[in-house]
Coordinates of C-alpha atoms in Angstrom, one line a residue:
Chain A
X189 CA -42.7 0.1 -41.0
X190 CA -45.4 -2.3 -41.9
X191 CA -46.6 -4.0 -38.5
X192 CA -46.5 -8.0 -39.2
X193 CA -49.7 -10.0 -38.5
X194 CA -51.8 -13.0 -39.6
X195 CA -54.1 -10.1 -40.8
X196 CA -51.2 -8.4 -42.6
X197 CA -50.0 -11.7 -43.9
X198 CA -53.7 -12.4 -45.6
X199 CA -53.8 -9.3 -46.7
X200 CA -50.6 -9.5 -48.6
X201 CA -51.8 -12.9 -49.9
X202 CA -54.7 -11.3 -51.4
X203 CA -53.2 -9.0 -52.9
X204 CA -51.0 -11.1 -55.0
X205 CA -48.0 -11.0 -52.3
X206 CA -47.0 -8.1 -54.7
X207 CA -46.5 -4.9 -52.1
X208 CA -43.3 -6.2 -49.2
X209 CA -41.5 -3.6 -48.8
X210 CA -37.8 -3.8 -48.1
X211 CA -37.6 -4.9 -43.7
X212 CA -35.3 -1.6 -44.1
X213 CA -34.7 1.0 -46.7
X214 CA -31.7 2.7 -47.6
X215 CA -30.8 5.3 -45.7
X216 CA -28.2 7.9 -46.2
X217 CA -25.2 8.8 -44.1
X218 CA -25.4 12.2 -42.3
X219 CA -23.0 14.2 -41.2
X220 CA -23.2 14.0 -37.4
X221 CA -24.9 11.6 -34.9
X222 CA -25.1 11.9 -31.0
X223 CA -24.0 7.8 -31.0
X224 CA -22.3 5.7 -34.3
X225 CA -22.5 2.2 -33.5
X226 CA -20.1 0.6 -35.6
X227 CA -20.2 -2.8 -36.9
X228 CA -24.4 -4.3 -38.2
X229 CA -23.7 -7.8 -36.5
X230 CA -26.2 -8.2 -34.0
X231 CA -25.1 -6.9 -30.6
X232 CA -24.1 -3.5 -32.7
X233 CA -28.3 -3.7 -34.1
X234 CA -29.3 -4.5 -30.9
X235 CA -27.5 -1.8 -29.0
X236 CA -28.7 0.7 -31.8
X237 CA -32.4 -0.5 -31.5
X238 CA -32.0 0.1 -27.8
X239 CA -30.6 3.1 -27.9
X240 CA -33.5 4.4 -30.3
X241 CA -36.5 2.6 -28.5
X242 CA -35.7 2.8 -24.7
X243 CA -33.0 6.2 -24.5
X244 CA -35.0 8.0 -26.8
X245 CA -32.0 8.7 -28.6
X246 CA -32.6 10.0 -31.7
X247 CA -30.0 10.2 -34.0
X248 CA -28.2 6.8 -34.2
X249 CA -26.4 5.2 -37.1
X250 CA -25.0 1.8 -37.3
X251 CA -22.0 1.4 -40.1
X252 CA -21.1 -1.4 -41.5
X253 CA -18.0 -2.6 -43.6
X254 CA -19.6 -5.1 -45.4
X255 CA -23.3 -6.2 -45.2
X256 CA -25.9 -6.3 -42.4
X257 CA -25.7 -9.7 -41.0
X258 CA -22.0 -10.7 -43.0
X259 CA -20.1 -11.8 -40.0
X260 CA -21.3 -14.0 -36.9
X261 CA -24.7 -13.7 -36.3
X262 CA -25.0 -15.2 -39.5
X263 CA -22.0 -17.9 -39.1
X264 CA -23.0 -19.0 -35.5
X265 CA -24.7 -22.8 -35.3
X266 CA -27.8 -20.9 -33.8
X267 CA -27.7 -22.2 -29.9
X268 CA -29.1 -20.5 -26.8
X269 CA -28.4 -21.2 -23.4
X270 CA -27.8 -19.7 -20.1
X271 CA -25.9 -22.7 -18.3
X272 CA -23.1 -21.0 -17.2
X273 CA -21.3 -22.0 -14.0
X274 CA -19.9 -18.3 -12.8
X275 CA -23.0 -15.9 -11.1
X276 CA -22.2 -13.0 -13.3
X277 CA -22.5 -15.4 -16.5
X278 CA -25.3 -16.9 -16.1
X279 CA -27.5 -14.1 -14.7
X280 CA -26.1 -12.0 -17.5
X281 CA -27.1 -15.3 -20.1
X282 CA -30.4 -15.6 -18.4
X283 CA -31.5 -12.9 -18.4
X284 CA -30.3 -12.3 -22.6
X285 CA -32.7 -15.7 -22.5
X286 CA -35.5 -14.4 -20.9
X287 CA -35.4 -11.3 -23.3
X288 CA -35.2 -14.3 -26.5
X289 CA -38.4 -15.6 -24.8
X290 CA -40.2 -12.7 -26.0
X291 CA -37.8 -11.5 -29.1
X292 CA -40.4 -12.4 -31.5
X293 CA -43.1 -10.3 -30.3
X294 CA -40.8 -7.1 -29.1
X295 CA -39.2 -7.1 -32.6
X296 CA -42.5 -8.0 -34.5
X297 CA -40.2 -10.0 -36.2
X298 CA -40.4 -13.8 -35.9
X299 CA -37.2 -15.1 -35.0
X300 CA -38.4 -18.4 -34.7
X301 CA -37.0 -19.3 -30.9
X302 CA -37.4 -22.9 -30.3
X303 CA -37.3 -23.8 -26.6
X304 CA -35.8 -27.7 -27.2
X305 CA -33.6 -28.0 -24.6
X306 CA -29.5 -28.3 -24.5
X307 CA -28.4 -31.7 -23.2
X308 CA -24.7 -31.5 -21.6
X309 CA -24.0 -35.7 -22.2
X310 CA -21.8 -36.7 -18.9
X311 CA -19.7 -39.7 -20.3
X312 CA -18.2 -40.8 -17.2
X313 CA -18.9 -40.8 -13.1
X314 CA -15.8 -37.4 -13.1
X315 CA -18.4 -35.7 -15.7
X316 CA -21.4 -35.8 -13.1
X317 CA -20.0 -33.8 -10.0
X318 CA -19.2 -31.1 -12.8
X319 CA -22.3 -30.9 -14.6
X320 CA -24.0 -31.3 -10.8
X321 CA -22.1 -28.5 -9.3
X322 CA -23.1 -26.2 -12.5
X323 CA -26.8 -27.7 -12.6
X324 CA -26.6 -26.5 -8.6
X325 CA -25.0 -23.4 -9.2
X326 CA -27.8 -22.4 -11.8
X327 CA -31.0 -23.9 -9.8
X328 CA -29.7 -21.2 -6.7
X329 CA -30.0 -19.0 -9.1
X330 CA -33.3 -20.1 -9.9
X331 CA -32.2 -20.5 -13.5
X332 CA -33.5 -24.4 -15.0
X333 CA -31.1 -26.8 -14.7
X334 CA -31.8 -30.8 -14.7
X335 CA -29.9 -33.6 -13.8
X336 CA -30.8 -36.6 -15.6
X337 CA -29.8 -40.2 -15.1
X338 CA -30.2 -42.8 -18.3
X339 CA -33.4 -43.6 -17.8
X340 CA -35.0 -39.9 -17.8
X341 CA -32.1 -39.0 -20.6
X342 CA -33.6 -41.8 -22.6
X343 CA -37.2 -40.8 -21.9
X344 CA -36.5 -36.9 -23.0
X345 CA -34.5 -37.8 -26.2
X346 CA -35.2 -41.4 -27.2
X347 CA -33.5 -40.7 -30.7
X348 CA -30.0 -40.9 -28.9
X349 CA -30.3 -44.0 -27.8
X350 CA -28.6 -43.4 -24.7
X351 CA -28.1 -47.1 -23.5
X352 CA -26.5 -48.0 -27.3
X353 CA -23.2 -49.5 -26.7
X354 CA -20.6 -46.9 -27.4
X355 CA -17.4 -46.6 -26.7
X356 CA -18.0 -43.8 -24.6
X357 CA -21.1 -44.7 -23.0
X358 CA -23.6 -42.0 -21.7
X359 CA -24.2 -41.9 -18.4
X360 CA -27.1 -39.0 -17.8
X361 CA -26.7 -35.5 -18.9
X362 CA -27.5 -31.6 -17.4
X363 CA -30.8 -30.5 -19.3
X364 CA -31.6 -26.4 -20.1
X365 CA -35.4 -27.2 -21.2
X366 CA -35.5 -23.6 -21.9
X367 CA -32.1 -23.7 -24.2
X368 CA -32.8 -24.5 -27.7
X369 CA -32.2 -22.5 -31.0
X370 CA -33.3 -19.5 -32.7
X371 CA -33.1 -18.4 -36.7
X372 CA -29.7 -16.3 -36.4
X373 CA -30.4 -14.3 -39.7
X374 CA -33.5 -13.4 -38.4
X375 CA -32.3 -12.0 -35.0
X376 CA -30.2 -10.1 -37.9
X377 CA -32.7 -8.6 -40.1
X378 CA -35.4 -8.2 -36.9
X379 CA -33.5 -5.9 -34.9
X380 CA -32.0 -4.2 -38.3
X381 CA -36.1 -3.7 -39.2
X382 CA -37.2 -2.6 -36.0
X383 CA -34.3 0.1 -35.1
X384 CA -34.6 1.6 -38.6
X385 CA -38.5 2.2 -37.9
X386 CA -37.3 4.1 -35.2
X387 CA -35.1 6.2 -37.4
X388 CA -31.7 4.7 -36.9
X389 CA -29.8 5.1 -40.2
X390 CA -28.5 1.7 -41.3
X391 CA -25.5 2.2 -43.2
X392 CA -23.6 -0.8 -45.5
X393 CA -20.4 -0.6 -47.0
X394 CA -19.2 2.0 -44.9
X395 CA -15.9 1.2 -43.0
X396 CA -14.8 2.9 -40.1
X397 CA -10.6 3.6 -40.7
X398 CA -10.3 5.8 -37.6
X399 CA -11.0 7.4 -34.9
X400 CA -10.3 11.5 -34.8
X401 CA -9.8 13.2 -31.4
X402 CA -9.2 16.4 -29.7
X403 CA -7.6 16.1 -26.5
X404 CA -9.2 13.6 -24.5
X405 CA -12.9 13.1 -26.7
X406 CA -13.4 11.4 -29.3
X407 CA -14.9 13.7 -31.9
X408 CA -15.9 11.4 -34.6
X409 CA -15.0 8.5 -36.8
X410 CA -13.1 8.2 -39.9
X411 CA -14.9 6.6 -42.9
X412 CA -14.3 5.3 -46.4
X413 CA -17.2 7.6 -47.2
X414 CA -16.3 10.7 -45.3
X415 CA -15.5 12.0 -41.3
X416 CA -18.8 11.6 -39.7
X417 CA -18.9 13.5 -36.6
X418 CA -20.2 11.7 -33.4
X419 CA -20.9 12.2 -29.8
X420 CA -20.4 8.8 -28.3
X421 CA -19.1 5.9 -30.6
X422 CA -20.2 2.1 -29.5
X423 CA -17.6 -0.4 -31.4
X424 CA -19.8 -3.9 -31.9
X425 CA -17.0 -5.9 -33.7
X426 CA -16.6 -8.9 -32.1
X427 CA -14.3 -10.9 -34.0
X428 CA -12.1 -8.2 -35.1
X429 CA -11.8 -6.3 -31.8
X430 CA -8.1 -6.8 -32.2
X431 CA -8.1 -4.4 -35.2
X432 CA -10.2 -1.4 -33.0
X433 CA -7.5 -1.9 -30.2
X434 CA -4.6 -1.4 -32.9
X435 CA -6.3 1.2 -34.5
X436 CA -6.8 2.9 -31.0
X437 CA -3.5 2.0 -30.0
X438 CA -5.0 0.5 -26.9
X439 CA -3.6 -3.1 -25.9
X440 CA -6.4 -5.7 -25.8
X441 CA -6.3 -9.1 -24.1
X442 CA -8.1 -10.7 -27.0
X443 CA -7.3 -12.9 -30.1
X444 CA -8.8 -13.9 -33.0
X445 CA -9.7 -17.1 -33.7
X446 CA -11.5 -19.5 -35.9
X447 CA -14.6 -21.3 -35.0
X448 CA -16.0 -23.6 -37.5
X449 CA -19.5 -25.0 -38.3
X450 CA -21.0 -27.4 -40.6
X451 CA -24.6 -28.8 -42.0
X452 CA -25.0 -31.3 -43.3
X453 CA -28.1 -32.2 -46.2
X454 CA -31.6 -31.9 -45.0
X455 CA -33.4 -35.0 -44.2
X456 CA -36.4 -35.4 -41.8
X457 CA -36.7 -35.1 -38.1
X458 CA -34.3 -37.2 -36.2
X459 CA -33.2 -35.3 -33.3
X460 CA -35.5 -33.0 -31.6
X461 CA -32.8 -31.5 -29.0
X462 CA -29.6 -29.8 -29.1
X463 CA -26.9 -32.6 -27.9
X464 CA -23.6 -31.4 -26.7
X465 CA -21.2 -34.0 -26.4
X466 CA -17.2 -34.0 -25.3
X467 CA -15.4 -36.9 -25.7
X468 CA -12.3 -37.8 -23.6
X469 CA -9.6 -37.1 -26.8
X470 CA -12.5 -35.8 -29.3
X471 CA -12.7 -32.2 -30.0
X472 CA -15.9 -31.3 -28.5
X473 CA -19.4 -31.9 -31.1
X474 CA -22.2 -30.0 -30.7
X475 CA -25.2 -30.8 -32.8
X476 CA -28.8 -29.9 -33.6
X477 CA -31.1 -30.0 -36.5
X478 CA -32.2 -26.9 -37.9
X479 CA -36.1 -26.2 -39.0
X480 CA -34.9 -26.9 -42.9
X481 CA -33.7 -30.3 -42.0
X482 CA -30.0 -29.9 -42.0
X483 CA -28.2 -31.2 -39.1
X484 CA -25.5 -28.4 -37.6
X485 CA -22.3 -29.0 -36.1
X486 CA -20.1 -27.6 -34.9
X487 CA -17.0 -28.0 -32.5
X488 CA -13.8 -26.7 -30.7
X489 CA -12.0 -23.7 -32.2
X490 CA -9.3 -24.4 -34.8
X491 CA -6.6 -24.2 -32.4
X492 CA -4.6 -20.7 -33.6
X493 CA -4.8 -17.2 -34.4
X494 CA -6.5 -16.5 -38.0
X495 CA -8.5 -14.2 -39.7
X496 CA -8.8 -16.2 -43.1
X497 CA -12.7 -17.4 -42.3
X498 CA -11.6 -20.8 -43.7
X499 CA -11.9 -23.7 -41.5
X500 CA -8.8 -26.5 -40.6
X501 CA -10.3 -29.8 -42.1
X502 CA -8.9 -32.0 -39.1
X503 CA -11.3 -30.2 -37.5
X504 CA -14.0 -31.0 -39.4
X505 CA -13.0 -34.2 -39.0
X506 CA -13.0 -34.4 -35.4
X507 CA -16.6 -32.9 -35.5
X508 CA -17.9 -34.9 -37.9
X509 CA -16.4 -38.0 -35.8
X510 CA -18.0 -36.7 -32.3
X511 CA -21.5 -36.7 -34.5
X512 CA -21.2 -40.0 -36.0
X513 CA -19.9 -41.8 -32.7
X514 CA -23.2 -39.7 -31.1
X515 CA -25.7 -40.7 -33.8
X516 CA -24.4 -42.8 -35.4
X517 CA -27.6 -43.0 -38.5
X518 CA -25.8 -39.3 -39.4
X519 CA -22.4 -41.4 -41.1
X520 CA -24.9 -41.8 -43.8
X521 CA -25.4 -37.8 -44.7
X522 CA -23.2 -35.7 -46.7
X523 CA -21.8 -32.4 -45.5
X524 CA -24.0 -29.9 -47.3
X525 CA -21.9 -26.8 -46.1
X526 CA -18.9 -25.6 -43.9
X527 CA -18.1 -22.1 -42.9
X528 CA -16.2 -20.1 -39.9
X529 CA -16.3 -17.3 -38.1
X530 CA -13.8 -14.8 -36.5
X531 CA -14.1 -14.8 -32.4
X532 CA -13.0 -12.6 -30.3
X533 CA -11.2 -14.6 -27.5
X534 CA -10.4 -13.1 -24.2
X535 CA -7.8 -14.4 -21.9
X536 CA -10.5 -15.5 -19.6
X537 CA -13.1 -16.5 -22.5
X538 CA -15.9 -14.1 -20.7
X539 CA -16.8 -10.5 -22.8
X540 CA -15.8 -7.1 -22.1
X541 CA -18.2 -4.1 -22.3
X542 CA -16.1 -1.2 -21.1
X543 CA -15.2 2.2 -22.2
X544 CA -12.1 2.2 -24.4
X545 CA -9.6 4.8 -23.8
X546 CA -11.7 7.7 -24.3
X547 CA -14.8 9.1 -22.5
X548 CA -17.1 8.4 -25.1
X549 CA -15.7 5.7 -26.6
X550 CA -17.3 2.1 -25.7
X551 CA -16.3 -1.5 -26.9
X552 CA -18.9 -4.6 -27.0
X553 CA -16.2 -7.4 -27.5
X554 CA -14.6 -10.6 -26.6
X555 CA -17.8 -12.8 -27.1
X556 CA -15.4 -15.7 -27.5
X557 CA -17.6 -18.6 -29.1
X558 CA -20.9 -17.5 -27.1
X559 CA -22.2 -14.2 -28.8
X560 CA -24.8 -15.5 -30.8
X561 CA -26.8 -16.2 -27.3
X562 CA -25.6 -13.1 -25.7
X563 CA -27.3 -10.2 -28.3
X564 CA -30.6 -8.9 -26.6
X565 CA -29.0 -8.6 -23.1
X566 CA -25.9 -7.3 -24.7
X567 CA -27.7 -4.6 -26.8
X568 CA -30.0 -3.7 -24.0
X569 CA -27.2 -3.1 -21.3
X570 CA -24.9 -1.6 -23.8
X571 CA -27.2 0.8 -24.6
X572 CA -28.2 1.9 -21.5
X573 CA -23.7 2.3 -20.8
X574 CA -23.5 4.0 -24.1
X575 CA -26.7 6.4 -23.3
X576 CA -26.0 7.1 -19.7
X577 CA -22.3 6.4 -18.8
X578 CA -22.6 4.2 -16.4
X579 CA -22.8 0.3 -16.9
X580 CA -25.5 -1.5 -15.3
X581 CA -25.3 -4.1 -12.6
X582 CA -25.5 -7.0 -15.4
X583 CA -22.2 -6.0 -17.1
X584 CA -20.0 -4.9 -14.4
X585 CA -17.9 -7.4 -14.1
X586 CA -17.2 -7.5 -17.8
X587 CA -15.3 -4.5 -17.7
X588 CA -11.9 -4.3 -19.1
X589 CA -9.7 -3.8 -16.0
X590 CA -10.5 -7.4 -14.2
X591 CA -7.6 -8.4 -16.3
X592 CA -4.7 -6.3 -14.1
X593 CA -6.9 -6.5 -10.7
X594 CA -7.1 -10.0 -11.1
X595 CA -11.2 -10.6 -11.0
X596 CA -11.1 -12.7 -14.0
X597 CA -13.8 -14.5 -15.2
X598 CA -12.8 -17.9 -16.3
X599 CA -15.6 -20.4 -16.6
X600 CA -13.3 -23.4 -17.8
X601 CA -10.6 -22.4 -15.6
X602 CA -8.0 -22.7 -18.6
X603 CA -6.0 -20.0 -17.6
X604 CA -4.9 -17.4 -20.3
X605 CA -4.6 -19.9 -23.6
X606 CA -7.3 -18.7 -25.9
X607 CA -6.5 -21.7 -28.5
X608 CA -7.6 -24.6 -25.9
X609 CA -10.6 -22.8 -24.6
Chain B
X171 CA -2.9 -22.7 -44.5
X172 CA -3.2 -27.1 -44.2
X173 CA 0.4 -27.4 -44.5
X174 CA 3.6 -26.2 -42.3
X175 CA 7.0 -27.4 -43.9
X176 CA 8.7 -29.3 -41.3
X177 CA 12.4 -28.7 -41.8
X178 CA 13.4 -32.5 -40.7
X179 CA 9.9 -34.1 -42.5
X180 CA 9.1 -31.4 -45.2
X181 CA 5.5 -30.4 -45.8
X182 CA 3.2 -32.3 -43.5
X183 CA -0.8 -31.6 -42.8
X184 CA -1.8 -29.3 -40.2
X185 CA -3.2 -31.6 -38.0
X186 CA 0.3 -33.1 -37.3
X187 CA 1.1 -29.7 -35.8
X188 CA 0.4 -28.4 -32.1
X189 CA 0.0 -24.6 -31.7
X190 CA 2.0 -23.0 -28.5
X191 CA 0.9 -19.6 -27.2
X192 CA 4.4 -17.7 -26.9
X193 CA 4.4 -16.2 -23.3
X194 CA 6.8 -13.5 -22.5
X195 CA 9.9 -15.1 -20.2
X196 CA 12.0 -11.9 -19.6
X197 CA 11.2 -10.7 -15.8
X198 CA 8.6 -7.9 -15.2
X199 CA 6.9 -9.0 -18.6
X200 CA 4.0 -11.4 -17.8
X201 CA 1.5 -9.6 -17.6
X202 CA 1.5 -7.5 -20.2
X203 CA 3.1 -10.0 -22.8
X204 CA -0.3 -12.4 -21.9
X205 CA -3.4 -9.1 -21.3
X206 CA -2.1 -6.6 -23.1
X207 CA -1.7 -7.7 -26.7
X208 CA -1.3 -5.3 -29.6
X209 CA -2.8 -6.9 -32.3
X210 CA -0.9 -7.4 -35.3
X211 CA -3.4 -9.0 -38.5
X212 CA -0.5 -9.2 -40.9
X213 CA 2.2 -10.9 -39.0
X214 CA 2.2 -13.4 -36.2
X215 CA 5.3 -15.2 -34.9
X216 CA 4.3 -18.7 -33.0
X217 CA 6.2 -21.2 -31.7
X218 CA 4.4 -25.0 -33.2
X219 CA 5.7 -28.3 -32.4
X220 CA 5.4 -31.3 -34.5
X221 CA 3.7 -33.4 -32.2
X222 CA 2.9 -36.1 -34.7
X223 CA 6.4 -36.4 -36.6
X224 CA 10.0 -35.4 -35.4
X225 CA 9.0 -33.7 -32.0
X226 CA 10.6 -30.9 -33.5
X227 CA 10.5 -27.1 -32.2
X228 CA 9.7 -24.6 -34.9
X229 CA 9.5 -20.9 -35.0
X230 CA 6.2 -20.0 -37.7
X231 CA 6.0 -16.6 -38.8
X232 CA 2.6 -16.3 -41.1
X233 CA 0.0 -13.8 -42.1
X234 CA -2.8 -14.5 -39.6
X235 CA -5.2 -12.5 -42.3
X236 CA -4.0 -14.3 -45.5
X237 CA -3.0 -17.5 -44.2
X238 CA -0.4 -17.3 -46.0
X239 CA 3.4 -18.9 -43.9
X240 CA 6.0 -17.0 -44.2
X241 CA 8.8 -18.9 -43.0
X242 CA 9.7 -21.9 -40.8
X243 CA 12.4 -22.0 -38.7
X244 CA 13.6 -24.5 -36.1
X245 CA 14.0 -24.0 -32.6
X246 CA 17.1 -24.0 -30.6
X247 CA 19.6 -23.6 -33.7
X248 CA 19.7 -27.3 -34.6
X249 CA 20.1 -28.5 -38.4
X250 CA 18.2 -29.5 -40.5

């Protein structure tokens, strides 16, 4: 691998920008790997990359149905935050933050993290004890959280306008300075580059149809290209976990559901900060501008089990109506694009990293809507469950049997209705 | 899938539709009818209600991977 710096970037300049190489080459499938993490997204990369780089683990291969990047780390509307409510959320979504802080550098790989903030509007005097008690909740754990009134919301984003007559007027908001965004393709194709420099076979096109077992162990997976023989198997497909469980013939308590996003056309800088906004009767809006220009959406889940990838346009609607009520200069942009994603959701909207029936058989699933934010904590403690068998501290509460003891973790308090979370 | 056919109202949009979560109602069941799903991608049966028309109850049976509806039945054996 090419090491990536302003010197390596004039140099390729010089030379006529004629010798970048491919960020990862194409390897070939063996016959037998100590782990097969299946599924490229990005907490499968990242678990791959950290099984190569801190476990010393050396013969890892990733395999991937379709393409490296196809499913939601490249769908997601690019947000990161660790302004959970629960203690084993948010230190879990901190400290996948902290490890953002410093992606770009550990990857070599710029993934252009933006630090902009993620402003939680309150729109009434009920909205403030929440956000307070969640703003408390993450200052004890000495996490950033800010309360802002009007006056301080008006003075960090002036472009909203908070004291605009609305019909919902804004009251203050709960700031994460530290939230922001980060290029989701490029969280991709960094971890994909850097975990094939340390000799982790990147495979595309290859889907996993089974699992084959003797006794008690799983012994390897079942492929369109062949029975490729593994010691541990790590399943990173978040969105169709549902499939692995039937395929296992292990019950899951997760659906899959449809989460939409939108952009609209580029234009220039109007809003510097990522504004998320829940109207009393409104789906919620959440909206940011990316670095092109485009202004992304994006909103509640479609409201039903699918797989189809293709978006209900009331709920478009409903976003785009949150956004224009917010801002309301964006009524005059056109919709560039619209896209969904498959999400896992769990009966309690938190993830599950837990072994799955067998031994040796591990599951990274249930992301729910908030994946995207999770990946470098995710890969790093799923790698360290997959390489030594035991789950760290971070992740143990995400393990599969809170569901029959009862230790659920349910941020919204919804109960078990994946379709209103 | 942007239409259900509403037995009383015919084909309406979507968004005129409410999705209920079916929850087991036979004793001894709960938990396992809510945690312990066995996930079916070709076939899904779901009870909707057609909040914004008739009111009316309706048993849905579609492809959850196609989209695709493959019958619509009322609720409660009432006619149509």
């Amino acid at each position: 691998m090419r090491h990536y710096s302003a010197w390596s970037l004039l140099r390729a300049r010089l030379a006529g920008n004629s010798h970048w190489q491919p960020l990862w080459s194409g390897q070939s499938l063996q016959q037998a790997y100590d782990v097969v993490v299946v599924g490229a997204g990005g907490h499968g990369l990242a678990t791959a990359f950290h099984l190569a780089r801190d476990h010393g683990i050396k013969r890892v291969a990733v395999l991937e149905k379709r393409l490296v990047g196809y499913g939601n780390v490249g769908r997601n509307t690019t947000i990161v935050r660790s302004n959970y409510l629960l203690p084993e959320n948010h230190y879990f979504y901190e400290d996948s933050l902290r490890r953002y802080e410093t992606l770009s550098r550990d990857l070599n790989y710029n993934v252009m993290y933006s630090p902009r903030g993620v402003v939680d509007l309150a729109l009434s005097d009920d909205d403030f004890p929440g956000l307070a008690r969640r703003g408390n909740a993450l200052r004890l754990a000495g996490i950033d959280a800010e309360l802002m009134n009007i006056s301080a919301l008006e003075r960090f984003c002036p472009e909203l306008e908070p004291r605009r007559s609305r019909r919902f007027p804004i009251l203050g908001a709960l700031v994460q300075r530290r939230g922001g965004t980060v290029r989701h393709d490029a969280v991709a194709w960094g971890y994909a580059r850097a975990a094939s420099a340390l000799g982790v076979d990147i495979i595309e096109d290859c889907e996993v149809t089974g699992v084959r077992t003797r006794g008690e162990v799983a012994t390897g997976v079942e492929t369109n290209r062949g029975y490729v023989q593994a010691e541990r198997i790590a399943f990173a497909t978040a969105g169709h976990t549902g499939m692995i469980g039937t395929m296992l013939g292990v019950p899951l308590p997760i659906e899959t559901h449809l989460l939409q996003a939108m952009v609209s056309e580029p234009v220039k800088p109007l809003l510097h900060t990522v504004l998320v906004y829940v109207a009393p009767g409104h789906a919620e809006t959440y909206i940011c501008q990316s670095d092109r220009g485009g202004l992304v959406m994006g909103g509640h889940l479609d409201g039903f089990p699918s797989y189809t990838r293709e978006g209900q346009w009331d709920r478009l609607e409903d976003v785009v109506q949150g956004a224009v009520e917010l801002l309301p200069q964006v009524g005059a942009l056109r919709i560039l694009r619209q896209w969904a994603g498959t999400n896992d959701m769990t009966m309690d909207g938190s993830p599950i990293i837990d072994r799955l029936r067998y031994d040796n058989v591990f599951v990274n699933a249930g992301w729910c809507y908030g994946g995207f934010k999770a990946i470098p904590a995710s890969g790093a403690a799923c790698a360290r469950f997959v390489a030594t068998g035991t789950a760290p501290d971070l992740i143990k509460a995400f393990r599969l049997s809170r569901f029959a003891t009862g230790h659920l973790l349910d941020e919204r308090g919804g109960g078990p209705f994946p379709a209103r979370q | 899938m942007s239409r259900l056919h509403c037995p009383f109202c015919g084909p309406r949009e979507l968004r005129e539709f409410r999705f209920h979560k079916t929850l087991p109602t036979e004793p001894g069941t709960a938990f396992a009818g809510i945690y312990e799903r066995i996930d079916n991608p070709e076939l899904s049966v779901e009870h909707w209600q057609h909040v914004e028309g008739c009111r009316g109850w309706l048993r849905v049976t579609r492809n959850p991977s196609s989209g695709a509806v493959l019958e619509t039945r009322l609720l409660g054996g009432g006619v149509a």
